[in-house]
Amino acid sequence: MKKWTEAELEAMGFNKVVIGVPGRPLPIMAPNPDAYSQDTAYRLESIEDANNPLVIWSKRPYAEVVGMIYRLLPTPSMLPLYYETLQLLQVENERRIQFYIGKHGSGKSFLGRLVGDILHPEGAITINCADRDLNELLFETVLDVAANPDLYSKINQRLREGSMNATSVASLRSVVGSAFHSDLGYPQIDFHKIGATQRHTHENEEGLTETEIIFSDADTNEVVETILRIAKVEGLSESASFMPIKSRIGMLPTAFMEGRVVHLEEYNKCKEGSDTALHPVLQVFNGENTKCTVYGSGGLSFTFNNEEREPGFFCYMDGNMMSDGVATHTLSASANDRLLPNIIQDMIKDDWQHRWSQLLTGLPIAILYKSKKDQWDQDPDGFTRFLLMIRSLGGKKIPPAQKYYIEHWENVLDATDIISSYNKLYDEMTNPDSPANRQGKYPELFAEVDEAFYNMAGGSMRRNIYYFKMAMLGRPATKQPHLSQGYDLSASWENPPDIDYRPEKHRPEEHMGTNIVDIFYRDMVRLTIGLGKINLYTRLKVAQESLRMTKPELSEGMVHDGAYLEDLLNADPRENDNSQELQALLCRLMRAEFPNVRMSDNDDHLMTQDQIRLAIERTINYGHDAIHDPRLKYLMAPNFAPLATVENLIKPYALIDSLPSSQYTSLRVREKDLMGLEHFLISLALPKIGFRNQRSLWTDIIFQAIDSPLASLDEAVLISADESDSGLAMTTVVTRDDRVHLIRDNKKNNLLVVTGEISVAAQNLLIEAEIDYIDRSARNAKTRIRTFMNRASIRLPKEFNLYLMAAFFHRNLPENINPTVNPQFLEKQNLPSLLTDPEIGAKYPVYATRLQERRLIDSYLEQSQLMTETQN
């Protein structure tokens, strides 16, 4: 076999990836000498060897490969075999083939894709062998179009002109399959595709490229016979007198020459006996022979020679157990001897937990935690940092939902333990051949479960993946009839309902627990009592309640000290950690704040996501001096400094109300002392403290400004001070870049922001914080404001529209018009137009300043008071 030096491999575009060394151990399962059951057959260990680590050469960069190996770690039941596969992937190994047999949904195909992804950016070349003649893998029989192009051109010309006999067209269509198309607006046949395989490349849900082989659905010999028959009718006999066919190299030799991983899926469902021609090839792949030559028609041949093999080649094969059905057949003894099949054991509880943690977080959190349990128990924050690092290793952006569950990994461990316990029990009860059923543990289920039912409705990882994807989509709430009364259903339904639904605001983690519980329960009912299996339903319902999966309906039912699945996985609507997006936005603004200071292009060098999270946690309990001036509030906002630390990353900034009163004149803040627009908006969207900042936007100075005993009875004044029983509050804030109108619906915890254009990154941050941002210049701005107001005031009297407009004019005044003198003016206005009018200036706004020092803040306040005293 050919050997390569490291320099040669690097010159060929391969990167060296060392796996399983001290400091970077890889969890693995090894035989357990103390085993007493299937669940204890293996024990958790780690590959951790500095002298003899695993070394894999890949066309991917190191970080990408290592990230995939840890993120996509196979289930514990497959890890012993995965360990062997990783060893075989090392280029010095002569054996370049591995065959796995297991039940459906055991992860065979998953591992095949992973092997391909580890070695090549376009993954494995997947070939489904079910019902295929495996000789087609070696050679393809195709039309020799180049030998007689005139015939095929004439057929397509007549199809285009519509001059071909309808019977002839029907005959051709029936045999050429997908080679017939009308993409150009008229019928045509791609004769070069007949008998040939096609590569189909697409991106999967993990963002990885998959390459699948699509076999031709046309038989070349049958097409030739059909063309010869219709040639007489169409006057093409002379052209059709010469119709050669040819053999060409198939996908298996092609993958061998390209040095790709080839994944032969459903291998033992091929046409029986058709794998015989592959036996000598398998002997080359397993290193038993150095080379072999295979022959096609027309003298075509190909030699598989290990001396010429590319280093990236590997043949991964999988097949189902014989119990899967009649389509699965036993391979010959000689084939099994060459392949040495690896049998995947049945799913155990740890497998279910492993896969569920991957679904929720993108990481096998359960096994990563157990592999260093003592260390992570002492340093839980360190485990969080480790998980976030691994999840993003290789340039992966962490989806917000996965990031949330990584941050709450303790809940994930508890929740996945609940689900996996139920999965194990469900599989045990529905499988008539399970040890529990064979031992008579569930005698009442004897008449309700059989092999046919288990094959249809038994425990399967694919079923669980389906449940998870349904939960991610979200589930509309349902109501019982007595809770769904009082609607006027006779009104016209001609127009769409006025519902402000926006997919970009969907946060699947908010209701993930509720959705998963609902899906499990509904499907359990459908597959048990829905089919008349009362005893199975009763058993599974009790299991769901005892495992904390569903809550008992009666208060006197089972009581648990631990949290229920629903509570463990449902996210707090206010707890939205988006530090990854926030980091990028803050670093961009910091660079803009200090244009003359040299700063690294790497955001982590300016501030890390971990710093942001710690700074937010620190700020939650942050205190500052008591505020005695009614015009002053503080906004906890990011502090732009060239050197960011946890202590100085978030600081209190002064919010100064400019409303005049009997004590103070109105004041104006210099532009250079104002906070930037995006800086201000970020503070309202900060995780955990943004909500508190929103409530700081209102002061009670307006009561002094009105200076009337009736002020506290004026609904518009109460709205301006955030004291209204309606829950509505309105104000206007001025920043360095623009003014900002804000309306808050306290009862629904919704905030509307109307201002000028901001960056897409800032918009996304507001969306994640569930803040409705509206660009006043947008075409649909007024419609969106109207929708927000309709939702907020749906149960309020109509006169509240006037109160809101009056509240608007406490802060903003159009030129030469005083609404208090001209009350008819209010009746002619509408709030959406006022909020989006660029000509109406803010007369008495709240100023969002960049002032932190009390001395500077006091100088503004004292100046306003001094002016009043001078006037007096």
Coordinates of N, CA, C and O in Angstrom, one line a residue, residues 23 82 159 188 295 337 343 410 422 437 486 489 517 571 579 651 655 760 771 799:
G23 N -5.9 17.1 27.9 CA -6.4 18.5 27.8 C -7.5 18.6 26.7 O -8.3 19.5 26.8
Y82 N -17.7 3.5 16.8 CA -17.2 4.7 16.3 C -15.7 4.9 16.6 O -15.0 5.4 15.7
L159 N -40.1 16.8 -31.4 CA -40.9 17.0 -30.2 C -41.1 18.5 -30.0 O -42.2 19.0 -29.6
Q188 N -38.6 18.0 -24.4 CA -37.3 17.6 -24.8 C -36.9 16.4 -24.0 O -37.4 16.1 -22.9
Y295 N -14.5 -5.8 -15.1 CA -14.7 -5.7 -16.5 C -16.1 -5.3 -16.8 O -17.0 -5.9 -16.3
D337 N -17.6 -12.6 5.5 CA -16.3 -12.8 5.9 C -15.4 -11.6 5.4 O -14.4 -11.3 6.1
I343 N -22.6 -5.3 14.5 CA -24.0 -5.2 14.8 C -24.2 -4.2 15.9 O -23.5 -4.2 17.0
E410 N -28.2 22.5 33.1 CA -28.7 21.6 34.2 C -30.1 21.2 33.9 O -30.5 20.1 34.2
Y422 N -38.8 7.8 29.7 CA -40.1 7.4 29.0 C -39.9 6.7 27.7 O -40.6 5.7 27.4
N437 N -41.2 -7.9 28.4 CA -42.3 -8.7 27.9 C -42.1 -10.2 27.9 O -43.0 -11.0 28.2
G486 N -68.6 34.0 23.7 CA -68.7 35.5 23.7 C -68.2 36.2 22.5 O -68.2 37.4 22.5
L489 N -69.5 36.0 16.1 CA -69.1 35.2 15.0 C -70.0 35.6 13.7 O -69.7 35.0 12.6
V517 N -44.4 18.1 25.6 CA -45.3 17.3 26.4 C -46.6 17.0 25.7 O -47.2 15.9 25.6
A571 N -38.7 28.5 28.3 CA -37.9 29.6 28.7 C -38.7 30.8 29.2 O -39.8 31.0 28.9
S579 N -26.0 37.3 23.6 CA -24.7 38.0 23.7 C -23.9 37.9 22.5 O -23.0 38.7 22.3
K651 N -22.7 50.7 32.6 CA -22.7 51.8 33.6 C -24.0 52.6 33.6 O -24.8 52.5 32.7
L655 N -30.6 60.0 32.5 CA -31.8 60.4 31.7 C -32.4 61.6 32.4 O -32.7 61.6 33.5
V760 N -29.4 46.8 10.6 CA -30.1 45.5 10.7 C -29.8 44.8 12.0 O -30.6 44.1 12.6
I771 N -39.3 43.9 21.2 CA -39.6 45.4 21.1 C -40.0 45.6 19.7 O -39.3 45.3 18.7
E799 N -62.3 57.1 23.8 CA -61.6 58.4 24.1 C -60.2 58.3 24.4 O -59.5 59.3 24.5

